[in-house]
Coordinates of C-alpha atoms in Angstrom, one line a residue:
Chain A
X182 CA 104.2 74.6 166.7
X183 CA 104.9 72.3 169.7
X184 CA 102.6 73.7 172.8
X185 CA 102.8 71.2 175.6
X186 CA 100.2 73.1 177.8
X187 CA 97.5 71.1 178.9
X188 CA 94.5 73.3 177.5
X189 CA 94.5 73.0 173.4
X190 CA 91.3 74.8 173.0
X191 CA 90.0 77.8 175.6
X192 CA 86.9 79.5 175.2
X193 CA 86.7 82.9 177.5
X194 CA 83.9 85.0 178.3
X195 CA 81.8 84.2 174.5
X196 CA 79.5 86.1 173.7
X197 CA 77.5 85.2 170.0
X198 CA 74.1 86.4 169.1
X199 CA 72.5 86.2 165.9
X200 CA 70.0 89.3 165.1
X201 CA 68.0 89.8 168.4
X202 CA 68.8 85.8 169.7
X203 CA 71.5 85.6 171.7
X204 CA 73.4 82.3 171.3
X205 CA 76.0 82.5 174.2
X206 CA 76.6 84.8 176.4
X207 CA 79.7 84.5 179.0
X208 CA 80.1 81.0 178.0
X209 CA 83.9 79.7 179.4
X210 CA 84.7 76.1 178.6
X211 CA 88.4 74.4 177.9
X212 CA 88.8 71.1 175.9
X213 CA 91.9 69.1 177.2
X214 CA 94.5 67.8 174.8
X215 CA 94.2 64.2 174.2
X216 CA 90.9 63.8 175.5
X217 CA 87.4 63.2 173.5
X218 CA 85.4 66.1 175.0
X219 CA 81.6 65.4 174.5
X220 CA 79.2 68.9 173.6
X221 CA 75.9 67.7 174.5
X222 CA 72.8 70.0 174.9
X223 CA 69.0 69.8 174.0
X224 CA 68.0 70.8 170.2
X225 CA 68.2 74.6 169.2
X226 CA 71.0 75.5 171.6
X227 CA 73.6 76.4 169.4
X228 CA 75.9 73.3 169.6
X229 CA 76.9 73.1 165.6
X230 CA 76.9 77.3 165.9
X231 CA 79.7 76.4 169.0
X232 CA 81.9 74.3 166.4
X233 CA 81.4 76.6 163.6
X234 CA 83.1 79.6 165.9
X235 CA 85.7 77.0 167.2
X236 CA 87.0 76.8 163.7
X237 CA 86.1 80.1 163.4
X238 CA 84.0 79.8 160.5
X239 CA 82.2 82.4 162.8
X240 CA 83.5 84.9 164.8
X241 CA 82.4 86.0 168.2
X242 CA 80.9 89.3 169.0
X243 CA 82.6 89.0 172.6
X244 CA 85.2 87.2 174.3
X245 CA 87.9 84.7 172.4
X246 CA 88.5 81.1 171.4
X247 CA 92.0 80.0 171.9
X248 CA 93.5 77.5 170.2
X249 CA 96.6 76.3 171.2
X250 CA 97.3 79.5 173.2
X251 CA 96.7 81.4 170.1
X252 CA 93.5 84.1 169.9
X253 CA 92.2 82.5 166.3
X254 CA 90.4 85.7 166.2
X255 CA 93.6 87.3 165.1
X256 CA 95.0 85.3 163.0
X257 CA 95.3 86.0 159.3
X258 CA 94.0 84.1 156.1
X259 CA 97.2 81.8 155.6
X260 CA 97.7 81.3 159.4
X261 CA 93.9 80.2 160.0
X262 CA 94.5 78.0 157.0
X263 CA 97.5 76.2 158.5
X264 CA 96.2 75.7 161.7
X265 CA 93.0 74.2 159.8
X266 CA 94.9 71.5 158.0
X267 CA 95.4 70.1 161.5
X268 CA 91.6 70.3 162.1
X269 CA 89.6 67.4 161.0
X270 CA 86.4 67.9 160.8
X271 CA 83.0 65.7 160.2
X272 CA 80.1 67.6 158.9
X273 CA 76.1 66.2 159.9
X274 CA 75.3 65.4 156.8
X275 CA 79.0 64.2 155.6
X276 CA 79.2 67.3 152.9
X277 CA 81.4 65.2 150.5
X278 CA 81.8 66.5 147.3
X279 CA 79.6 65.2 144.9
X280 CA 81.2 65.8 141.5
X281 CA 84.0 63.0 142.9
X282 CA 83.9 59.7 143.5
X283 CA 84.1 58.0 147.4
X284 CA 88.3 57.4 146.5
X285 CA 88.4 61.2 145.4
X286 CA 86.8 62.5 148.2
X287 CA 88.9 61.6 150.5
X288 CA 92.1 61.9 148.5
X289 CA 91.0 66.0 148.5
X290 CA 92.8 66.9 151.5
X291 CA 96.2 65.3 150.2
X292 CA 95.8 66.2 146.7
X293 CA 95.5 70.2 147.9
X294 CA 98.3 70.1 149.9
X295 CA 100.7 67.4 149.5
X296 CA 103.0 66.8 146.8
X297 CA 102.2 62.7 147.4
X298 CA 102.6 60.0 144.7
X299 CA 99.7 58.7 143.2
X300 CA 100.8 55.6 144.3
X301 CA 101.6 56.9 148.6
X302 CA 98.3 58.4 148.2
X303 CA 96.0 55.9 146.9
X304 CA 98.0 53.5 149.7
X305 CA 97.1 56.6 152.3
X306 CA 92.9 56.6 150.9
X307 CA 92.8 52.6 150.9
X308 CA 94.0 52.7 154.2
X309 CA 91.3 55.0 155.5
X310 CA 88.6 54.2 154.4
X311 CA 89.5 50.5 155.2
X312 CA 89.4 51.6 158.6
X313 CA 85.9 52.6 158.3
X314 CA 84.8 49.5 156.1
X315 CA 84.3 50.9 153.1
X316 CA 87.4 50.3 151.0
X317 CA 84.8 48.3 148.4
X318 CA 83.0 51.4 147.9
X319 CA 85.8 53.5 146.8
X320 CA 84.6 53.8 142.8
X321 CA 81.1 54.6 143.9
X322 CA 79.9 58.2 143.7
X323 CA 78.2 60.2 146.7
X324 CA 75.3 60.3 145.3
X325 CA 75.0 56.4 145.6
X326 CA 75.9 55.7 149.3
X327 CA 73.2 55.7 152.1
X328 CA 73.2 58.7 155.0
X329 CA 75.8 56.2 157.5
X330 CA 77.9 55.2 154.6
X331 CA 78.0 59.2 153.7
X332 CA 79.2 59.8 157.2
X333 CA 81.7 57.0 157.2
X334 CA 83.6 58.2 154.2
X335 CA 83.4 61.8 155.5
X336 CA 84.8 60.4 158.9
X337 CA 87.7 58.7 156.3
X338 CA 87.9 62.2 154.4
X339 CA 88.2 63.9 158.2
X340 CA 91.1 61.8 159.1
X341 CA 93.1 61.5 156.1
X342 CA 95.9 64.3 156.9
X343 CA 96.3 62.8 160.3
X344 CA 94.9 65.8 162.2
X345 CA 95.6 66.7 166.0
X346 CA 92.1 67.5 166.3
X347 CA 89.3 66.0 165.2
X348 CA 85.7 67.4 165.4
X349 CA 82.7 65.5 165.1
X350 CA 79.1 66.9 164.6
X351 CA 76.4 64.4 165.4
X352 CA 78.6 61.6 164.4
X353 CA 76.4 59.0 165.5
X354 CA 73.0 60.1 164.2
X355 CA 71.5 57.2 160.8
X356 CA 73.9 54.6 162.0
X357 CA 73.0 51.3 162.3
X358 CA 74.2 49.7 165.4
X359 CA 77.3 47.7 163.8
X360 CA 78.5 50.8 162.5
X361 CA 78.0 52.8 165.3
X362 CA 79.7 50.5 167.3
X363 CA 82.9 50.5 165.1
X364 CA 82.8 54.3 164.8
X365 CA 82.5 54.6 168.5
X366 CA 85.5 52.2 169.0
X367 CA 87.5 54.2 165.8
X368 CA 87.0 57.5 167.6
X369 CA 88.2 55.8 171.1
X370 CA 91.0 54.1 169.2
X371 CA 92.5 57.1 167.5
X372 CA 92.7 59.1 170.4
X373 CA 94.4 57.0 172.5
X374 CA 96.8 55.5 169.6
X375 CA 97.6 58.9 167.8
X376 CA 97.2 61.2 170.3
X377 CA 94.3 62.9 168.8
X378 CA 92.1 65.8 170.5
X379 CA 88.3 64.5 169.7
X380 CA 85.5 67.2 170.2
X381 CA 82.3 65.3 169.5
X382 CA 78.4 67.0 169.4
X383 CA 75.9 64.7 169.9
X384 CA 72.7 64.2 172.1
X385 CA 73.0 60.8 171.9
X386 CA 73.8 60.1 175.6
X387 CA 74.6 56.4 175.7
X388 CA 77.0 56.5 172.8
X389 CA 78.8 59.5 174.4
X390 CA 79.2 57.8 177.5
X391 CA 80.9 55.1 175.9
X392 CA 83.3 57.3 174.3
X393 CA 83.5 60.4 176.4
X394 CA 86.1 61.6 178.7
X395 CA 84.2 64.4 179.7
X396 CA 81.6 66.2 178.7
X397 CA 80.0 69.9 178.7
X398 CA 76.1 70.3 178.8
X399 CA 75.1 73.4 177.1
X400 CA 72.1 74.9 177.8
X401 CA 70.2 78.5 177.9
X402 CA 73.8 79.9 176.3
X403 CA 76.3 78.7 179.1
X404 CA 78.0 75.9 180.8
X405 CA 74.8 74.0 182.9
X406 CA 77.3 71.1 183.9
X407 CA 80.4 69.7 183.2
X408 CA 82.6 66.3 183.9
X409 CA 82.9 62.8 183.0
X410 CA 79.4 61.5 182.0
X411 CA 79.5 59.1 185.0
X412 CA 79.1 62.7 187.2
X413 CA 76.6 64.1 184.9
X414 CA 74.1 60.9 185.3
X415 CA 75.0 61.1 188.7
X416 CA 74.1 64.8 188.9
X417 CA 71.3 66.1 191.3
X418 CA 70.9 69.1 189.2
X419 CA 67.1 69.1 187.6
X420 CA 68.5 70.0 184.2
X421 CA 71.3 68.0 184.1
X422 CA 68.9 64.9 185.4
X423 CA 66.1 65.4 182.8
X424 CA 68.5 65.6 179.7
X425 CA 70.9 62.9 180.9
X426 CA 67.5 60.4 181.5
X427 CA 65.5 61.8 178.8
X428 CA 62.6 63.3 180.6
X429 CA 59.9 65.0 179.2
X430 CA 59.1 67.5 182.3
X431 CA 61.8 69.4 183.8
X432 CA 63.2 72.8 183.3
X433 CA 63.6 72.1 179.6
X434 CA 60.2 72.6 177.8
X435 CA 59.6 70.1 174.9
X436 CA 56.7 72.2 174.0
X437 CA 57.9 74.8 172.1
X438 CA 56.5 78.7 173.2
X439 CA 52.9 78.4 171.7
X440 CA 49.3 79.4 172.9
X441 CA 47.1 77.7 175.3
X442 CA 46.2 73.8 173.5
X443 CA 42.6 74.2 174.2
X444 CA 42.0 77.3 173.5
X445 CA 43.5 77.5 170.6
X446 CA 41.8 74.3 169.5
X447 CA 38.1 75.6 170.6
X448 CA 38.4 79.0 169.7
X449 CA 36.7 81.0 167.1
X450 CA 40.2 80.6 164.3
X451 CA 40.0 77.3 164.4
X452 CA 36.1 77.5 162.3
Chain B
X52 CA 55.2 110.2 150.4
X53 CA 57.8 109.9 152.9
X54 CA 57.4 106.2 153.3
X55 CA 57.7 106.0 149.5
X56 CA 60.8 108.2 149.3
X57 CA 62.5 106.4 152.0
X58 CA 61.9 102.6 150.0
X59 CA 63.5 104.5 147.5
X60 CA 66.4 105.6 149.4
X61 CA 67.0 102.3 150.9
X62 CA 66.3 100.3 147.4
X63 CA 69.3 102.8 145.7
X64 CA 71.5 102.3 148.7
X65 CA 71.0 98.3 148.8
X66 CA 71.6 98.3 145.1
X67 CA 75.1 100.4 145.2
X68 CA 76.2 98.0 148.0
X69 CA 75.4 94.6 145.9
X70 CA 77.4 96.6 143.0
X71 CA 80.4 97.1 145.4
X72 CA 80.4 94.1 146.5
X73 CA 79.7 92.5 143.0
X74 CA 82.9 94.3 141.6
X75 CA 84.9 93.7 144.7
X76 CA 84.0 90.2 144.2
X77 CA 84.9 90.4 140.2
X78 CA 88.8 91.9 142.1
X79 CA 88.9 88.5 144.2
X80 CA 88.6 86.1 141.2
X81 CA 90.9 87.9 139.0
X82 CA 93.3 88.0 141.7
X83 CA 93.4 84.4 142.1
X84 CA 92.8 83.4 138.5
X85 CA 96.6 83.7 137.0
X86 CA 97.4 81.0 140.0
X87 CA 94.8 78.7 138.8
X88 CA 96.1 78.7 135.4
X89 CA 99.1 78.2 135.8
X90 CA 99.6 75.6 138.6
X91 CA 95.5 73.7 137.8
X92 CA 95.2 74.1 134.4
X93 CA 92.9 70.3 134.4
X94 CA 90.2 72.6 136.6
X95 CA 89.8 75.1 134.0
X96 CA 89.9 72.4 131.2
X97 CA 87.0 70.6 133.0
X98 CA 85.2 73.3 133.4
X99 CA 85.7 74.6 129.6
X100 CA 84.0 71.1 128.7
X101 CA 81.4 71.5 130.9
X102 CA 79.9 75.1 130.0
X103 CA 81.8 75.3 126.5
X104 CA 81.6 71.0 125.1
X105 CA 77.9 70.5 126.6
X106 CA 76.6 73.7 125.4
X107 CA 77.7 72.8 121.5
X108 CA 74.5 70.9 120.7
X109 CA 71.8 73.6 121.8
X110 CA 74.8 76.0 120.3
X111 CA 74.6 74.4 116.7
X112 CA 71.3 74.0 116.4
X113 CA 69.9 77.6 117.6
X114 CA 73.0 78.6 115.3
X115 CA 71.9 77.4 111.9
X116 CA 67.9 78.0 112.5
X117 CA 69.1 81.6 113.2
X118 CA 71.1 81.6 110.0
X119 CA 68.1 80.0 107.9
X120 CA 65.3 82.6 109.4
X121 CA 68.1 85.2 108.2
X122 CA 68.3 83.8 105.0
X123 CA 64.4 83.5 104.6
X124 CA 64.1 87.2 105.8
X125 CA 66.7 89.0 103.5
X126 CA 66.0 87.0 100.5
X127 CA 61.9 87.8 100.6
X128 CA 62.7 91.6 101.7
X129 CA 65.5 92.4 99.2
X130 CA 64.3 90.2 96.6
X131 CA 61.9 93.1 96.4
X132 CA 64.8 95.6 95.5
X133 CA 66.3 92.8 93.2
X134 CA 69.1 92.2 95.5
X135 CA 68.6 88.8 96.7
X136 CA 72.7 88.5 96.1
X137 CA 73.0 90.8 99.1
X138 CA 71.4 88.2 101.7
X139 CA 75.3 86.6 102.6
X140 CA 76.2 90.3 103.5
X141 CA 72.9 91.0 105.4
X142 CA 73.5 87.9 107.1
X143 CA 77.0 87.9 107.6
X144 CA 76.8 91.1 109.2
X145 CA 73.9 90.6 111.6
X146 CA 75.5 87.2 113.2
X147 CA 79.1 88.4 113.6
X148 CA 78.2 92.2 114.7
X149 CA 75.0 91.4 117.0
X150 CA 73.1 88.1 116.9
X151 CA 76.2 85.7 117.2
X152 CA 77.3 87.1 120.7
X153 CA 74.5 88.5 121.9
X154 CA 72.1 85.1 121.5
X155 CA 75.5 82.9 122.3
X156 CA 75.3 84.9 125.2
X157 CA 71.7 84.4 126.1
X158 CA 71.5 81.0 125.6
X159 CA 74.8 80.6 127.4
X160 CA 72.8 82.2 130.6
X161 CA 69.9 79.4 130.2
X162 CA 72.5 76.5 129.5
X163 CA 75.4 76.6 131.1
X164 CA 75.0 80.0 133.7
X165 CA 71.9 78.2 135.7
X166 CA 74.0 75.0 135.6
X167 CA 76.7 76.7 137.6
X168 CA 74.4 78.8 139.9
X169 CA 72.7 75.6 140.9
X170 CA 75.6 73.4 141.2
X171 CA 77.4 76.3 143.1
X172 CA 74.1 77.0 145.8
X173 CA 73.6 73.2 146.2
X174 CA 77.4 72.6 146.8
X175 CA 76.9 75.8 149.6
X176 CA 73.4 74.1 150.8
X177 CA 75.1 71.2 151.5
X178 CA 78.0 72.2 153.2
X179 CA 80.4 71.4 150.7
X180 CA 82.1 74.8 150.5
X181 CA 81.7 74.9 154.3
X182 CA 84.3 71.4 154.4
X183 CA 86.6 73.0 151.9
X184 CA 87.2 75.7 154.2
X185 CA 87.5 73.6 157.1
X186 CA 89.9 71.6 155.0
X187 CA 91.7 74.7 154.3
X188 CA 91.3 74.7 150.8
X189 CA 89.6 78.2 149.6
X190 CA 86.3 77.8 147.9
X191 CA 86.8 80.8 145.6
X192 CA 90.0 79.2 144.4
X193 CA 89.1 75.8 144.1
X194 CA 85.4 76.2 142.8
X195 CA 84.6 79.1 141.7
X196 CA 87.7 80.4 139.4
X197 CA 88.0 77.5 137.2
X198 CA 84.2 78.0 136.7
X199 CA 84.8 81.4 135.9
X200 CA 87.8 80.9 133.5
X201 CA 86.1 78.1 131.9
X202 CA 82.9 80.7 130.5
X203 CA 85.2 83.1 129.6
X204 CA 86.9 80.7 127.7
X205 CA 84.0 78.9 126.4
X206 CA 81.7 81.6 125.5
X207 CA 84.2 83.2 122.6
X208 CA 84.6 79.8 121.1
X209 CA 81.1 79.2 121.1
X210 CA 80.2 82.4 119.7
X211 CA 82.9 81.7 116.8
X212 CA 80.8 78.1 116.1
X213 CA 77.4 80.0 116.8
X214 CA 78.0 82.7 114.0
X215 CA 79.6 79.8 111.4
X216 CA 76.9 77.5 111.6
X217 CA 74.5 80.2 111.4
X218 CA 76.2 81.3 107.5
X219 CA 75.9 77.5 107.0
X220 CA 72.1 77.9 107.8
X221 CA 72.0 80.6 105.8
X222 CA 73.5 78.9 102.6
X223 CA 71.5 75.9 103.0
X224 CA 68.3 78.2 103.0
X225 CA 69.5 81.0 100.3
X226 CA 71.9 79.0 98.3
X227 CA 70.3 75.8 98.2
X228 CA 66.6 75.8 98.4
X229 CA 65.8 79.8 97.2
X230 CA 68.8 79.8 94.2
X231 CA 71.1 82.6 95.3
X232 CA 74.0 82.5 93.0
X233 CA 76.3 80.8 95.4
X234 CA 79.3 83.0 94.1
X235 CA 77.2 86.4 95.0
X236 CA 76.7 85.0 98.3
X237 CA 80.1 84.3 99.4
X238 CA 81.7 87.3 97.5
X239 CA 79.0 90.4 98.7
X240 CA 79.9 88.4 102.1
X241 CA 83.6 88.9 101.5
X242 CA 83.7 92.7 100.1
X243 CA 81.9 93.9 102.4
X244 CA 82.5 92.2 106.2
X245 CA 85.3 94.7 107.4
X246 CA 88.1 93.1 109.9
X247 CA 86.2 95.9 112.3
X248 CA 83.1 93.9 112.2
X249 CA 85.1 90.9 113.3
X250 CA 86.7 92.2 116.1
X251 CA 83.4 94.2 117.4
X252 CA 81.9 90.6 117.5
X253 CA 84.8 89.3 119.3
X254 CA 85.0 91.9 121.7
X255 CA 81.5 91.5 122.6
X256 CA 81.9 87.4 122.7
X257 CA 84.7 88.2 125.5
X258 CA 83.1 90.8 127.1
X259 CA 79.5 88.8 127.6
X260 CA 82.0 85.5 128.2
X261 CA 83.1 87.5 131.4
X262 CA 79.7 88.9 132.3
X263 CA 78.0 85.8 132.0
X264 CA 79.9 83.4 133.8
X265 CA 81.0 85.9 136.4
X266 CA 76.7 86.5 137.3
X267 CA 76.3 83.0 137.5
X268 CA 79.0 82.3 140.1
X269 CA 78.7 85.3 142.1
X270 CA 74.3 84.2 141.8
X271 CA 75.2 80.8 143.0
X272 CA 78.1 81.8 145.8
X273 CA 75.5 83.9 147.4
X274 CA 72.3 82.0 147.2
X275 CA 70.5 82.0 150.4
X276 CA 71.5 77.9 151.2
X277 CA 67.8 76.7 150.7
X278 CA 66.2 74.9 148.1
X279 CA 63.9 77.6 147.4
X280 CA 66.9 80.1 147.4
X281 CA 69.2 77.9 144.8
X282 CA 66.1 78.2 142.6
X283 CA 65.5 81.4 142.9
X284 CA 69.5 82.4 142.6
X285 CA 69.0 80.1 138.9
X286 CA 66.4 82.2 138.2
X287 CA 68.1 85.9 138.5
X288 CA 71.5 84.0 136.6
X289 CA 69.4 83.9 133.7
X290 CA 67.1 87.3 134.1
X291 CA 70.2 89.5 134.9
X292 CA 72.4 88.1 132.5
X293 CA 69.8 89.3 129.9
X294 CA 69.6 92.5 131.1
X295 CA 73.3 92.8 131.1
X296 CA 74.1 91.3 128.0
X297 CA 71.3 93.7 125.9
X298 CA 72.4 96.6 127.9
X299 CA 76.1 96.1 127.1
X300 CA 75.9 95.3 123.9
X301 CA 73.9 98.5 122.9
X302 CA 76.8 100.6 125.2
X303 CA 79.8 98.3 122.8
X304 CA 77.7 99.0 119.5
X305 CA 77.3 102.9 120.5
X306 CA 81.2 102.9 121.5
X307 CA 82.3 100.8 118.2
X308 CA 80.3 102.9 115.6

């Protein structure tokens, strides 16, 4: 499906709650094809929940997700399917399988769907997860690698179809600084070489300004700011300012909703 | 009164749901199960070493203790009636009719059934079914039929070994160390054990073989994706199993008679 439109993914009028906590509500936001699009918010506001109903591994009470045009809330079983083999995506924690070694892992994706050699495909793995370093540790299991290394071969796994649209949830979070150099400069590289569509979640601000060709600050359920992160730091907003400098007073309350400190300290529970 | 009435209410009504959606469930595997055999045959096969190769140790040995307590029974209660010569039939009959499948079936539920559950919740917990959808590969398909298939494969085969090395407990106890006439043993056995009793013990080994493996996916596919909800889903694999398997195999045994 060749869609030349310069929106690949629109989100209209979302509304997603869970039980009495509503998530979103009239949330609009449009991710440009060809760019790395940066979903940045403070903790607890629903960024990985925002992914999950971009893929629509959720689906929204209210309002719809496009994807290329298409309402994914309609679509059937085999369509969402096909339209997810060109979705990569790299989970927080990596989620590789853990019955199968590193080379396994990230031969899954061809090994479901293509009819590849043996031979094409351990060429297509070796090639992958050279690019993220880890070729040596292709025998090794799971079980074995650290939390970055995890990642890495996730991020190898995530790319391994060649997908128009990669998705990355805290991609940068237990990486030492050499590999989270690399992985910032893979990610850049990619998208301008293959023409990939990179949605990255993260609150790691100076990483996604490195990367980031624009980015959306979520907050309270909706848009709070949008653009290229050199407007966001530049922002007078209050919100925008406090997240984007890492401020501990500011609309955004670190403290979560408890009782008064001294009271609760002095007062007759505490015997 | 009304409080109580109404916890009833809701209890019956939550249960009727989880057996809907237990049976609709049961629909989706089978539908996708002929697919897997034919075109993935290697997943089932791994699978069928996993719950049916692994399990052959604990198998064996619960097997011939069974047979030998059998033997040690019968022979001190009918030496009474002088027909110690009976014990192979008294045996025979008890392991292929009720104790072959039904302990098979038990210990199946303790060995390989919380094996799965676990592995199935922690693979959920982790995200792991979460990246096969987003890989577009359907976790029911991939994961949880071969699983399936590979109990209900397993758990007749097992119950076949179960019941033989129980008779081989049985002759080492009766034949060898109390002196039954090793001729009466094996020729009571073979008057009397019908082709019936055979295919009653079969029937049950494939009907716990689905039961079994079927609770112990659907317990693990549904655990709540905590570490304290993978144990606690391990925990009913084994408990409802039970259940099931006594409940059925009195319902078979009232059918069969």
């Amino acid at each position: 499906m060749v869609d030349y439109s310069e929106n690949l993914i629109e989100i209209r009028d979302l509304m997603y709650s869970r039980g009495a906590r509503v998530i979103f509500k009239d949330m609009n936001l449009t991710i440009k094809r060809g760019e790395v699009t940066a979903l940045m918010g403070p903790s607890g506001t629903g960024k990985t929940t925002l992914l999950r109903l971009i893929t629509r591994q959720l689906i929204p009470q209210q309002g719809a997700i496009f994807v290329n045009g298409v309402d994914i809330a309609s679509l059937n079983q085999r369509d969402l399917y096909s339209l997810r083999q060109r979705f990569g995506m790299l989970f927080q924690n990596g989620a590789l399988l853990t019955d199968i070694n590193v080379f396994e892992n990230v031969a899954f994706p061809l090994r479901e769907h293509t009819k590849l050699s043996n031979r094409l495909i351990r060429h297509v793995v070796l090639t992958k997860l050279h690019a993220v370093g880890l070729r040596g540790a292709a025998d090794m299991m799971p079980a074995e690698l650290s939390g970055g290394m995890a990642r890495r071969v996730a991020l190898a796994r995530a790319m391994v179809m060649d997908p128009d649209i990669l998705i990355y949830d805290e991609p940068f979070v237990g990486l030492d600084p050499i590999s989270m150099g690399v992985i910032v400069r893979l990610v850049r590289r990619m998208n301008d070489a293959l023409g990939i569509t990179s949605i990255i979640v993260s609150h790691d601000v100076a990483e996604v300004s490195t990367v980031a060709d624009r980015s959306y600050l979520i907050s309270d359920g909706k848009v709070a700011a949008s653009g290229s992160p050199d407007e966001l730091s530049a922002a007078k907003s209050e919100l925008v300012r406090q997240f984007m400098h890492g401020m501990a007073d500011g609309p955004v309350a670190f403290h979560f909703e408890a009782p008064d400190y001294a009271e609760q300290l002095l007062g007759r529970d505490s015997e | 009164m009304k409080g109580l009435l109404r916890d009833i209410y809701n209890n019956v009504l939550e249960f009727v749901r989880t057996f809907g959606a237990f049976q609709l469930f049961f629909l989706r595997i089978i539908r996708h199960s002929p697919r897997i055999v034919l075109r993935r045959p290697g997943l089932v096969i791994k699978q069928i070493h996993n719950t049916g190769a692994l399990s052959l140790v604990i198998i064996m040995v619960c097997g011939f203790f069974v047979g030998g307590v059998l033997g040690l029974q019968g022979y001190s209660n009918l030496a009474r009636f002088n027909a110690e010569d009976s014990v192979g039939t008294v045996v025979a009959l008890a392991l292929i009719k009720e104790l072959g499948p039904v302990i098979t079936a038990l210990l199946f539920a303790g060995r390989a059934g919380t094996a799965l559950s676990s592995e199935i919740g922690l693979m959920k917990a982790t995200d792991q079914l979460s990246a096969m959808e987003m890989m577009a590969v359907n976790p029911v398909r991939r994961v949880l039929v071969p699983r399936f298939l590979g109990g209900v494969v397993a758990m007749p085969l097992l119950v076949a070994i179960f019941t033989c090395t129980g008779l081989f407990g049985a002759h080492v106890v009766a034949v060898d160390l109390l002196s039954v006439d090793v001729g009466a043993f094996w020729q009571q056995m073979q008057l009397s054990v019908d082709i019936k009793d055979i295919r009653e013990g079969v029937l049950k080994s494939f009907v716990f073989g689905i039961v079994a493996s079927l609770l112990a996916v659907w317990e693990g596919y549904n655990a709540i994706p905590t570490a304290e909800g993978v144990g606690r889903a391990t925990t009913r694999t084994v408990v409802i199993t039970a259940i099931s398997v006594l409940i059925l195999d009195f319902m078979i045994t009232a059918v069969m008679l």
